[in-house]
Short mmCIF file of C-alpha atoms (C1' of nucleotides) in Angstrom, two decimals:
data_model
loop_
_atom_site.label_atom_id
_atom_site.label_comp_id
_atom_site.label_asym_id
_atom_site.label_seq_id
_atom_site.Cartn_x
_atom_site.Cartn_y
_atom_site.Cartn_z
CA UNK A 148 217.64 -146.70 -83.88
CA UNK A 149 220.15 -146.25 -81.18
CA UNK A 150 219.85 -146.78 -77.68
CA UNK A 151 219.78 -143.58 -75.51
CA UNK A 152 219.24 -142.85 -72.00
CA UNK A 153 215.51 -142.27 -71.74
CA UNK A 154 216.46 -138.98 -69.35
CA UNK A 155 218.40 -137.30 -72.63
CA UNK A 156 215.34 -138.15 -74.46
CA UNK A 157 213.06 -136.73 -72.96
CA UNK A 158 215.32 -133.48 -72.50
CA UNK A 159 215.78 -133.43 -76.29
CA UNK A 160 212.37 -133.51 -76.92
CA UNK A 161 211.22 -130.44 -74.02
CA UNK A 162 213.86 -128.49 -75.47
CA UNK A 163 212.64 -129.16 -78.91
CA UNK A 164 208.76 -128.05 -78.12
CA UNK A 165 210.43 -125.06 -76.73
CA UNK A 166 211.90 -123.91 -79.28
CA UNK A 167 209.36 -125.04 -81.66
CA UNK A 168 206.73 -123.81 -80.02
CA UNK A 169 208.16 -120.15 -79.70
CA UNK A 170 208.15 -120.13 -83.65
CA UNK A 171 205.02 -121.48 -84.13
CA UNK A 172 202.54 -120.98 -81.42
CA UNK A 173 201.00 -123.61 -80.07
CA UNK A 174 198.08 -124.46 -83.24
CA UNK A 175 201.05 -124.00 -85.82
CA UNK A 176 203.46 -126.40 -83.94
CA UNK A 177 202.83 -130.31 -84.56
CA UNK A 178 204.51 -133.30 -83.25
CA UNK A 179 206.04 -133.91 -85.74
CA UNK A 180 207.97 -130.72 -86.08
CA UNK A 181 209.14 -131.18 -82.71
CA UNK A 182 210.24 -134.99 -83.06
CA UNK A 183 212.48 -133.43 -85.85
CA UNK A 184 213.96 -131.27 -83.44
CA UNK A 185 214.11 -133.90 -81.17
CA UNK A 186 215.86 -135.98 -83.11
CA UNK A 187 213.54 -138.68 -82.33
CA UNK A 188 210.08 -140.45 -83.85
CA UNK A 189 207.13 -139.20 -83.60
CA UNK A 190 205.77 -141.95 -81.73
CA UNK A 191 209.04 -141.67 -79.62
CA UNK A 192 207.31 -138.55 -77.83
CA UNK A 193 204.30 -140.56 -76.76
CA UNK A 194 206.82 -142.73 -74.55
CA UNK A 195 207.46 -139.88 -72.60
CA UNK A 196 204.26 -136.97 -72.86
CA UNK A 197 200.90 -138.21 -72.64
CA UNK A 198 200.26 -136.17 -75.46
CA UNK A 199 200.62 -132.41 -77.18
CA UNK A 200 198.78 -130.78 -74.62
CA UNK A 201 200.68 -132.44 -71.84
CA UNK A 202 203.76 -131.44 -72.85
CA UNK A 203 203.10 -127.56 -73.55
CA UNK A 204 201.61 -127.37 -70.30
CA UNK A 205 204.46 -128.97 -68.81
CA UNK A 206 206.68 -126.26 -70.19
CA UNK A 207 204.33 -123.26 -69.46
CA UNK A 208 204.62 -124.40 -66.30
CA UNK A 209 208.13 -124.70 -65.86
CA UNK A 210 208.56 -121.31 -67.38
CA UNK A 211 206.33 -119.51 -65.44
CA UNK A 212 208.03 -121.14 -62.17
CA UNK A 213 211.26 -120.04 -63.27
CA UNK A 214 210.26 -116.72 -63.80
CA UNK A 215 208.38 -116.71 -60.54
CA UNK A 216 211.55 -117.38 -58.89
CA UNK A 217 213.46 -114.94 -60.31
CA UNK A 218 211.51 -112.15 -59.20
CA UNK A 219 211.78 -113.56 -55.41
CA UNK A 220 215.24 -113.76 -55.58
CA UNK A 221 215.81 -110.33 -57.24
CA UNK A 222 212.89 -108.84 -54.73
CA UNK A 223 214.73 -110.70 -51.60
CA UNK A 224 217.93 -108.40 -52.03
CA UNK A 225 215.86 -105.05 -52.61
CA UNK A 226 214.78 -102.96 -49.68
CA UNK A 227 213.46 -99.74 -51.17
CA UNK A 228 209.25 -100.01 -52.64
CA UNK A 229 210.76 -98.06 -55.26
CA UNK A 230 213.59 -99.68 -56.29
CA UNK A 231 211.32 -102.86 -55.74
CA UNK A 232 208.52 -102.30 -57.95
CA UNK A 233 210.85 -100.74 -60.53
CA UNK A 234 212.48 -104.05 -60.73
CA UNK A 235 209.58 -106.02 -61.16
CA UNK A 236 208.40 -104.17 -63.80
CA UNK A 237 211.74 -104.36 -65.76
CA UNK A 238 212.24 -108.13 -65.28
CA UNK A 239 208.71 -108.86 -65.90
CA UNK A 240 209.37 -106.96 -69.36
CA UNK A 241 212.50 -108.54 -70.24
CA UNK A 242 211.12 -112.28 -69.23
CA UNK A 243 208.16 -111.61 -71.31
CA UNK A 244 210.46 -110.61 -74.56
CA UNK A 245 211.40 -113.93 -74.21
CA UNK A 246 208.72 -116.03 -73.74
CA UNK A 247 205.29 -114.14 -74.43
CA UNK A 248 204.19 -117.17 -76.69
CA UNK A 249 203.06 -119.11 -73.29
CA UNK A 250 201.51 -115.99 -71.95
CA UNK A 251 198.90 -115.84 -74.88
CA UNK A 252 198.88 -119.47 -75.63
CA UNK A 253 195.48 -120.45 -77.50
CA UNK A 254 193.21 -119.63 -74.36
CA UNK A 255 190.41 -118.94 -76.70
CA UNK A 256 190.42 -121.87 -79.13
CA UNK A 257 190.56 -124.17 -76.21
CA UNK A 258 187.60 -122.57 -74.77
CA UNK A 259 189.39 -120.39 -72.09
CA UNK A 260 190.85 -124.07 -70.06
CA UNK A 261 193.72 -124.17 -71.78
CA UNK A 262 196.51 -123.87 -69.13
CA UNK A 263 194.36 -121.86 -68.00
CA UNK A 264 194.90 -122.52 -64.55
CA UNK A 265 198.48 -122.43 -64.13
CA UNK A 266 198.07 -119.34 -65.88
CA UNK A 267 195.56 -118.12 -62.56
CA UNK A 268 197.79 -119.36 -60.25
CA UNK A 269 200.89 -117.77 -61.60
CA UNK A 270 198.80 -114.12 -62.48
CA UNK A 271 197.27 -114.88 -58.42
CA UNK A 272 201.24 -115.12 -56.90
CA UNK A 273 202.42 -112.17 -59.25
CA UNK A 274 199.31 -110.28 -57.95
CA UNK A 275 200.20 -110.72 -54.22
CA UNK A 276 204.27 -109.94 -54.98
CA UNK A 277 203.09 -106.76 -56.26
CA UNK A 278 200.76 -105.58 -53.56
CA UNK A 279 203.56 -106.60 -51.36
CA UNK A 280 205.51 -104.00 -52.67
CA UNK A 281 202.98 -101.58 -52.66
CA UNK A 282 201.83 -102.16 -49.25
CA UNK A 283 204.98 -101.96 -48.05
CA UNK A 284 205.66 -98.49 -49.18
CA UNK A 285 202.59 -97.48 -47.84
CA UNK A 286 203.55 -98.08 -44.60
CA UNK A 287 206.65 -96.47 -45.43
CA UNK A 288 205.22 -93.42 -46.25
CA UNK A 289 206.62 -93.70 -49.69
CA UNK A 290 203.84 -94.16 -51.76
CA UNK A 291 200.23 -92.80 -51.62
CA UNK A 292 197.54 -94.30 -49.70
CA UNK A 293 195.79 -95.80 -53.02
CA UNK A 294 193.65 -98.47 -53.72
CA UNK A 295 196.35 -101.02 -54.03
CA UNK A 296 194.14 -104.03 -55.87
CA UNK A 297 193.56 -101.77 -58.18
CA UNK A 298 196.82 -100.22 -59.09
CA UNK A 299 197.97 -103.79 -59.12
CA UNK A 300 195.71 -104.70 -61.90
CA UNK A 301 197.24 -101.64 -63.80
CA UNK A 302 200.54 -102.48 -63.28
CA UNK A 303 200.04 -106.19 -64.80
CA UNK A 304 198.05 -104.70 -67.15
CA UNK A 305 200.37 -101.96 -68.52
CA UNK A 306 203.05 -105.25 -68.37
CA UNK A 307 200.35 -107.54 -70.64
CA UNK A 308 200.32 -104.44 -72.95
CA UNK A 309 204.03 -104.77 -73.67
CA UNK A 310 203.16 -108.49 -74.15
CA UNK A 311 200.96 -108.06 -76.70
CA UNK A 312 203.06 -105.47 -78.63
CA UNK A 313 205.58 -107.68 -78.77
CA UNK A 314 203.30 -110.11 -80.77
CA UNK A 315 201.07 -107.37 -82.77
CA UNK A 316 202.97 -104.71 -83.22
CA UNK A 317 206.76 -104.96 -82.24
CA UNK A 318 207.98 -101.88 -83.89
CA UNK A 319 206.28 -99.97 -81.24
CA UNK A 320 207.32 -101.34 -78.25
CA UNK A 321 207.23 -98.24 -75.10
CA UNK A 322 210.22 -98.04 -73.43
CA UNK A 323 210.17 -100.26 -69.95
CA UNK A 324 212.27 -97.58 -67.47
CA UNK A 325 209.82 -94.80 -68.98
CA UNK A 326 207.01 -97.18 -68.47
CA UNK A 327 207.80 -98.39 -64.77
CA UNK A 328 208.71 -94.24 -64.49
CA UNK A 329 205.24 -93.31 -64.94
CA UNK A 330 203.34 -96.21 -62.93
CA UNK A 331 205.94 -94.86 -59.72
CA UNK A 332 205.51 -91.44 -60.52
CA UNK A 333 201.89 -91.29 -62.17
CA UNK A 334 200.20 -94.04 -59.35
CA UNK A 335 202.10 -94.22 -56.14
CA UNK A 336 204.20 -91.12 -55.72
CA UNK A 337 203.67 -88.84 -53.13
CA UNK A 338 205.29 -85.84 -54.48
CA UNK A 339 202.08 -85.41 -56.16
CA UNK B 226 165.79 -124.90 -99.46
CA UNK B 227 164.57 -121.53 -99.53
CA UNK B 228 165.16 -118.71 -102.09
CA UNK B 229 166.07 -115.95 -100.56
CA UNK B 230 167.82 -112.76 -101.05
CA UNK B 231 171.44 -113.01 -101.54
CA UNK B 232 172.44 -109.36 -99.95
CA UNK B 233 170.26 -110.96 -96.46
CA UNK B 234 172.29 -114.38 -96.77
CA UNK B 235 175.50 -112.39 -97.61
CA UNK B 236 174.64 -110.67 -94.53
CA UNK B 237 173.81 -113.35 -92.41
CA UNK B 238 176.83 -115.16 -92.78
CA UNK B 239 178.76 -112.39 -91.77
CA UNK B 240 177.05 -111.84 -88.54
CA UNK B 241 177.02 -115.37 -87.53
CA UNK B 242 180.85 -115.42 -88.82
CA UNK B 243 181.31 -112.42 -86.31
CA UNK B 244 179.26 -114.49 -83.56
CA UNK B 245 181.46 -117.81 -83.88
CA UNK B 246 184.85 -115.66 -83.72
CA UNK B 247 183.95 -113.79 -81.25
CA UNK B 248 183.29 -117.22 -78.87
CA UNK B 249 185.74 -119.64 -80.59
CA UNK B 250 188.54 -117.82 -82.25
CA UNK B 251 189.74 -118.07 -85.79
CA UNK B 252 190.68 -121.37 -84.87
CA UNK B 253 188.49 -122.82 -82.60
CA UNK B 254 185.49 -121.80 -85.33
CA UNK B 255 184.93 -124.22 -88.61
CA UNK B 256 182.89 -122.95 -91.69
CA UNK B 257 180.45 -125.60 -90.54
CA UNK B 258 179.97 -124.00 -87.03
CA UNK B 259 179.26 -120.34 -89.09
CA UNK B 260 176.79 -121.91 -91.66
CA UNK B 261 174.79 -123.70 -89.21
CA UNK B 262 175.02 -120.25 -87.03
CA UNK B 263 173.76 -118.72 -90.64
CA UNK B 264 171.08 -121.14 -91.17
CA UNK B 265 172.96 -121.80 -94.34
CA UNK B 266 174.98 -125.14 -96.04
CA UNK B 267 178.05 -125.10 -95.47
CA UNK B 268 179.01 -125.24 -99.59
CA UNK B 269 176.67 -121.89 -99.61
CA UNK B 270 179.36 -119.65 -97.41
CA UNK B 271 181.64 -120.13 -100.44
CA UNK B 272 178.95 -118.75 -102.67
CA UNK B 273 179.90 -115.58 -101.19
CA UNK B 274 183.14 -115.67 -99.70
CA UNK B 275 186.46 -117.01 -100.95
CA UNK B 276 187.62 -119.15 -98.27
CA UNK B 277 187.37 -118.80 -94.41
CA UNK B 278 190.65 -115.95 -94.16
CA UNK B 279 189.11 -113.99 -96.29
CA UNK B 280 185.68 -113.95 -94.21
CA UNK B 281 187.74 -113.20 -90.85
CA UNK B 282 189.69 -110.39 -92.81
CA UNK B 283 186.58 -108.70 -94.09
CA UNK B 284 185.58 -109.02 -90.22
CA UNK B 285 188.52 -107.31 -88.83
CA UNK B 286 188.90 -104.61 -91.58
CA UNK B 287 185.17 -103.89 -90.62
CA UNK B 288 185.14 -103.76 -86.83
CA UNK B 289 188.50 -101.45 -87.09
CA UNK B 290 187.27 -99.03 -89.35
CA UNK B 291 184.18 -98.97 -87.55
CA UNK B 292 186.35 -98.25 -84.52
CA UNK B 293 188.20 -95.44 -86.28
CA UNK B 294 184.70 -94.02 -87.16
CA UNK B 295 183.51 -93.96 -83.91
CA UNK B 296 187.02 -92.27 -82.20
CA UNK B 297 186.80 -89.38 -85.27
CA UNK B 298 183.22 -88.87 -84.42
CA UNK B 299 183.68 -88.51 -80.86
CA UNK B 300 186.81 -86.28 -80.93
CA UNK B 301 185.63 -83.88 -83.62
CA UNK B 302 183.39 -82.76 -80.92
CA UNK B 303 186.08 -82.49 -78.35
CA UNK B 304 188.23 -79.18 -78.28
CA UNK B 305 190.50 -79.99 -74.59
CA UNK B 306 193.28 -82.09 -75.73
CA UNK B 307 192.43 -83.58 -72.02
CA UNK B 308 189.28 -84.47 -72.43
CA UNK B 309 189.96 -85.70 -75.99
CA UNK B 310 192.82 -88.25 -74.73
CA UNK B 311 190.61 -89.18 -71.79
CA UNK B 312 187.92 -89.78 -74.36
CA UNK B 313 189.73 -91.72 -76.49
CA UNK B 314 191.12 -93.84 -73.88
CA UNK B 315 187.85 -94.82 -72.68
CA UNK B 316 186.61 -95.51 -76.32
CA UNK B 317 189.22 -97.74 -77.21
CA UNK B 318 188.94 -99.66 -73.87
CA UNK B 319 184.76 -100.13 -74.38
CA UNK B 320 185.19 -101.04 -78.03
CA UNK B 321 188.06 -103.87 -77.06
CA UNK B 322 185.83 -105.06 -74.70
CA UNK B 323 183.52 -106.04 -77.73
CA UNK B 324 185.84 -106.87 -80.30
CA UNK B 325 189.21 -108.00 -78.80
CA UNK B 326 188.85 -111.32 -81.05
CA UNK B 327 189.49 -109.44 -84.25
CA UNK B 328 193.20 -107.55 -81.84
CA UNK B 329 194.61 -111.01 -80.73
CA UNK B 330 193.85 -113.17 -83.94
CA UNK B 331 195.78 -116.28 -84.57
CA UNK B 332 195.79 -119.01 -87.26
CA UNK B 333 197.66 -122.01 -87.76
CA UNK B 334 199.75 -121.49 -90.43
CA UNK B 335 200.44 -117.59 -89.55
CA UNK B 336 199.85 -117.03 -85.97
CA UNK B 337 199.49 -114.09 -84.37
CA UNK B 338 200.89 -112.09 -88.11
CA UNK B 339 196.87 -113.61 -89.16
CA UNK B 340 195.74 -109.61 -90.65
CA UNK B 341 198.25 -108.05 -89.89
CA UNK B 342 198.71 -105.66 -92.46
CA UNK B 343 195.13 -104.26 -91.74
CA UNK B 344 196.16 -104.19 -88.07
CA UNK B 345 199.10 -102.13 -88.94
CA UNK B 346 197.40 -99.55 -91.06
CA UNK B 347 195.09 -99.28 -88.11
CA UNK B 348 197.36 -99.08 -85.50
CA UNK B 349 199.15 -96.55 -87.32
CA UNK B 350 196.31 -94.43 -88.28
CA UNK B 351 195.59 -94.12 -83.89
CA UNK B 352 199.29 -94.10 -83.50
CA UNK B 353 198.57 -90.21 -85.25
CA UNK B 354 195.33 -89.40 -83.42
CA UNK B 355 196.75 -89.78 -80.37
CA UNK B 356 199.78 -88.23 -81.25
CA UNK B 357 197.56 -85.61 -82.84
CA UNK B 358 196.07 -84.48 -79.37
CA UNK B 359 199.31 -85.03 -77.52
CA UNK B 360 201.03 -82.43 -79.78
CA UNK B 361 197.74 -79.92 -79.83
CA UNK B 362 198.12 -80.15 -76.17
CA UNK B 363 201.93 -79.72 -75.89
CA UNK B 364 201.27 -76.35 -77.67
CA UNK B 365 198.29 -75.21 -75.83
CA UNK B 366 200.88 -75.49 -72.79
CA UNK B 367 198.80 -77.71 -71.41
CA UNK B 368 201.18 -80.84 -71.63
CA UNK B 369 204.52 -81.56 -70.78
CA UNK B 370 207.01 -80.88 -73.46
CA UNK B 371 207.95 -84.40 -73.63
CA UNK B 372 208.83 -87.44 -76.30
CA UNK B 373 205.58 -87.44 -78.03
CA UNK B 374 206.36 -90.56 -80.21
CA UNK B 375 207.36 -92.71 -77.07
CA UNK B 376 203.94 -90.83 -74.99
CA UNK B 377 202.13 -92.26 -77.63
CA UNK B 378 203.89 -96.12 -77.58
CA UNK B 379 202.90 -95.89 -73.42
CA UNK B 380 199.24 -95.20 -74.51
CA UNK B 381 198.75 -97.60 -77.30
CA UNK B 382 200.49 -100.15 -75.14
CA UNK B 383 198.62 -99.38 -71.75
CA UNK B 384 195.07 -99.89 -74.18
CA UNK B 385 196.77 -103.10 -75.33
CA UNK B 386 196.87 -104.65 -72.04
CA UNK B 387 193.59 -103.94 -71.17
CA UNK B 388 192.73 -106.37 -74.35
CA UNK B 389 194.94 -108.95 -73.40
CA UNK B 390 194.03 -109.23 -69.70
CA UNK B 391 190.03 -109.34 -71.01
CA UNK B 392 191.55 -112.79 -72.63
CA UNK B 393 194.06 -113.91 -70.14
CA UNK B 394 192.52 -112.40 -66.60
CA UNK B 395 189.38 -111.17 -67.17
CA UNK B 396 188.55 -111.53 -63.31
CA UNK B 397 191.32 -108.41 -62.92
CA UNK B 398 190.42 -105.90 -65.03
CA UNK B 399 191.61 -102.24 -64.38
CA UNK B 400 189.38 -99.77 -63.99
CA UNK B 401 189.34 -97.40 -67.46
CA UNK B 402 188.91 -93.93 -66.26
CA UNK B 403 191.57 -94.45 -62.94
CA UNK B 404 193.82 -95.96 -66.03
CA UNK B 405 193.25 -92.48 -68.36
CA UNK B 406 194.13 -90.47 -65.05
CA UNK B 407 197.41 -92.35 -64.61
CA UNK B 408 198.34 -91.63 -68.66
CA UNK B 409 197.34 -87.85 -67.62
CA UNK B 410 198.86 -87.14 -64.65
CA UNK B 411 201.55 -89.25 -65.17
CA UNK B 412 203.10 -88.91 -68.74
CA UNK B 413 201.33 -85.68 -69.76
CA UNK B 414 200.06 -83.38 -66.74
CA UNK B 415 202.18 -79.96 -66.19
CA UNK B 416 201.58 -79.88 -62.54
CA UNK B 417 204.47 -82.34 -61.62
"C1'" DA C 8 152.95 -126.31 -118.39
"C1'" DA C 9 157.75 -125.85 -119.61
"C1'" DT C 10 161.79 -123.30 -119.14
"C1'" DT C 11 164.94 -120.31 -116.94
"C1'" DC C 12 167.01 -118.28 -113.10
"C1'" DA C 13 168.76 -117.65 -108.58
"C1'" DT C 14 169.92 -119.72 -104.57
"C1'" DA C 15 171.08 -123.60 -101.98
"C1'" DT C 16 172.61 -128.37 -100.56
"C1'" DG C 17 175.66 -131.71 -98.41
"C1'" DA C 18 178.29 -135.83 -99.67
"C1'" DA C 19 182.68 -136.37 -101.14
"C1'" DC C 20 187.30 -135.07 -101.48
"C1'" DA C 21 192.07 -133.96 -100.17
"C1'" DG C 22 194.94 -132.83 -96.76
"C1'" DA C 23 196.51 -132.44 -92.17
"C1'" DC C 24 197.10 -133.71 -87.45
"C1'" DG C 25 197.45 -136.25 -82.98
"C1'" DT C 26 197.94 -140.68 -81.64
"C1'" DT C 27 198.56 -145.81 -81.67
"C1'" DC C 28 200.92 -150.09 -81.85
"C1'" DA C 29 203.11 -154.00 -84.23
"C1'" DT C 30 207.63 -154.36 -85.05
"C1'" DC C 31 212.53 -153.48 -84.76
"C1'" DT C 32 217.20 -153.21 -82.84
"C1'" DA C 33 221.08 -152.30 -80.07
"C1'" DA C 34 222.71 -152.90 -75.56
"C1'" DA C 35 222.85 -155.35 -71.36
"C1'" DG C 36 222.52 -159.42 -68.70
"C1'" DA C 37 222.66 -164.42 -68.01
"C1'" DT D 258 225.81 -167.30 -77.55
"C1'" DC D 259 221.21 -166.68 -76.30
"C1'" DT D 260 217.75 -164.07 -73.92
"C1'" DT D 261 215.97 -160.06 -72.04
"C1'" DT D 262 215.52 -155.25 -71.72
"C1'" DA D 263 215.11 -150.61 -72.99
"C1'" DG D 264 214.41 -147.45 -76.29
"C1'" DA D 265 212.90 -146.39 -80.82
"C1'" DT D 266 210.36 -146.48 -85.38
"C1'" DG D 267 206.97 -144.86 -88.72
"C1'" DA D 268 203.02 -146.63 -91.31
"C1'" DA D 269 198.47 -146.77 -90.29
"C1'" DC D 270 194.50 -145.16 -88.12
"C1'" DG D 271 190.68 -142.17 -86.87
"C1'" DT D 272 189.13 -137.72 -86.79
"C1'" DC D 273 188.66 -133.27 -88.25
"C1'" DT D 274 188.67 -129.23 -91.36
"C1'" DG D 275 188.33 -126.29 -95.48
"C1'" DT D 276 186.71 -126.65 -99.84
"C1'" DT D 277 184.50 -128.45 -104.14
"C1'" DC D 278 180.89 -129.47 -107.26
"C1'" DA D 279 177.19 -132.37 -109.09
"C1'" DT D 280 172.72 -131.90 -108.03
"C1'" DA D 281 168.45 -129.93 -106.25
"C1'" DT D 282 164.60 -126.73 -105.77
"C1'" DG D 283 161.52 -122.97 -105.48
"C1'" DA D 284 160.33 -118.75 -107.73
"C1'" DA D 285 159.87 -116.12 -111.78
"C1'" DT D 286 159.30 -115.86 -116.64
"C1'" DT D 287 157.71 -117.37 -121.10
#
DNA sequence: AATTCATATGAACAGACGTTCATCTAAAGA
DNA sequence: TCTTTAGATGAACGTCTGTTCATATGAATT
């Protein structure tokens, strides 16, 4: 049992859930899994994380922050609505490749709380970057004059759909420029 | 304890089996939440089912056949590849918001994989429905001449996000029929 | 009434999991 | 060198879950 610096530690041991957690979901992960990663106890963790929960909430946290700021600083250096919301899209697709297993984490077993409202918060910000966009090239004259909560909710929607075929059926995954292709051409163009 | 029939007991397990998923998940729901649901012991469920997987796998082979059903029902009336798509857009999207426990299923030891060979045989049976009335209307000149396999990925996906967001979001739900227009106009219509 | 049959019961079992805490130990400080 | 500190250990604990199986019981038959 060697000494280490408590700050390493408790590194080792988020970087461990992460990775464990991807594999395994959040039900089919256990502590003890992920103080093996660690390379610590299992009572080791508890010096650090409250508990299980604490710590995955910690990280879907984390994750969706990082992705949050991502988008701003990819948005911040995009003019065009187009170009804008065609980004989004792709990014938002390519994030969620990597980390859909926070995205559906366990909402249900847990009764619908489970990080269930970081997971409001983060859906409520990604709502009002979208409408951003689209609002913006409405006043452009670039896009239609549409209901823009609602062709919000289809474009997170038509994003949570590639989410979920990742996880139940990955051999059929659409294709993310045709997809963000038809939401600009199909929902907000005005060459219709 | 009661005699009674063994087909109603048989039966009644299996509705309050479909009750408990429905609210708790695979998961979240223990053989003694279903038996007292059942008005049953819980040593009597295994009188007529193997173990708990195989009750939630009779479940989901059940609802998705029953699904199928419905969708061949419905379209065999249906001659406009237009109105079929719309149709079956709108079917899938009222049946998931029923049965979405039995799309998103996840156990411990196998995750989101939990029935997933009957969710692949049923995914690819729609895969050719749709792709069915996507070619019918490609030929009827109706359609664009486009990539029917990937048209198809864009639809299944789109239908999959509506199931995920009625976990994840259900406060933002897109509308079904704008949603069917968007796949129309957008992927499929001639008059771009 | 006694026996058989069909259905049911629920305590007990085995295993698993998250968590605790008495104990340990190496490093740092006096 | 001795004491303190900081970090760690892992067996034990309590709880829960799926499943088993010895036993029970009411209805039907003899």
């Amino acid at each position: 049992m060697n000494r280490r610096s408590s700050k390493d530690s408790r590194q080792n041991i988020i970087d461990a859930a992460q990775r464990v957690f991807l594999l395994h979901g959040y039900e089919g992960s256990t502590m003890r899994m992920i103080a093996e990663q660690a390379g610590i106890s299992v009572g080791g963790i508890y010096l650090y994380f409250k508990n299980k929960e604490e710590l995955c909430l910690l990280l879907i946290d984390e994750r969706l922050k990082e992705f949050s700021e991502k988008i701003d600083a990819a948005l911040k250096k995009i003019e065009d609505p187009i170009d804008a919301l065609r980004e989004y899209i792709l990014l938002s697709i390519e994030y969620a490749k990597k980390h859909n297993e926070f995205i559906i984490t366990q909402s249900r077993e847990k009764g619908f709380t489970f990080g269930i409202d970081i997971k409001r918060e983060f859906f409520k910000r990604q709502k009002e970057v979208i409408k951003g966009i689209i609002f913006k090239g409405i006043n452009k004259g670039i896009f239609v004059n549409c209901n823009i909560e609602e062709a919000t909710r289809v474009i997170m929607g038509v994003i949570r759909g590639f989410v979920l075929s990742l996880v139940v059926d990955p051999d059929n995954l659409f294709d993310a420029r045709q997809c963000s292709e038809l939401i600009l051409s199909g929902l907000l163009s005005r060459s219709n």
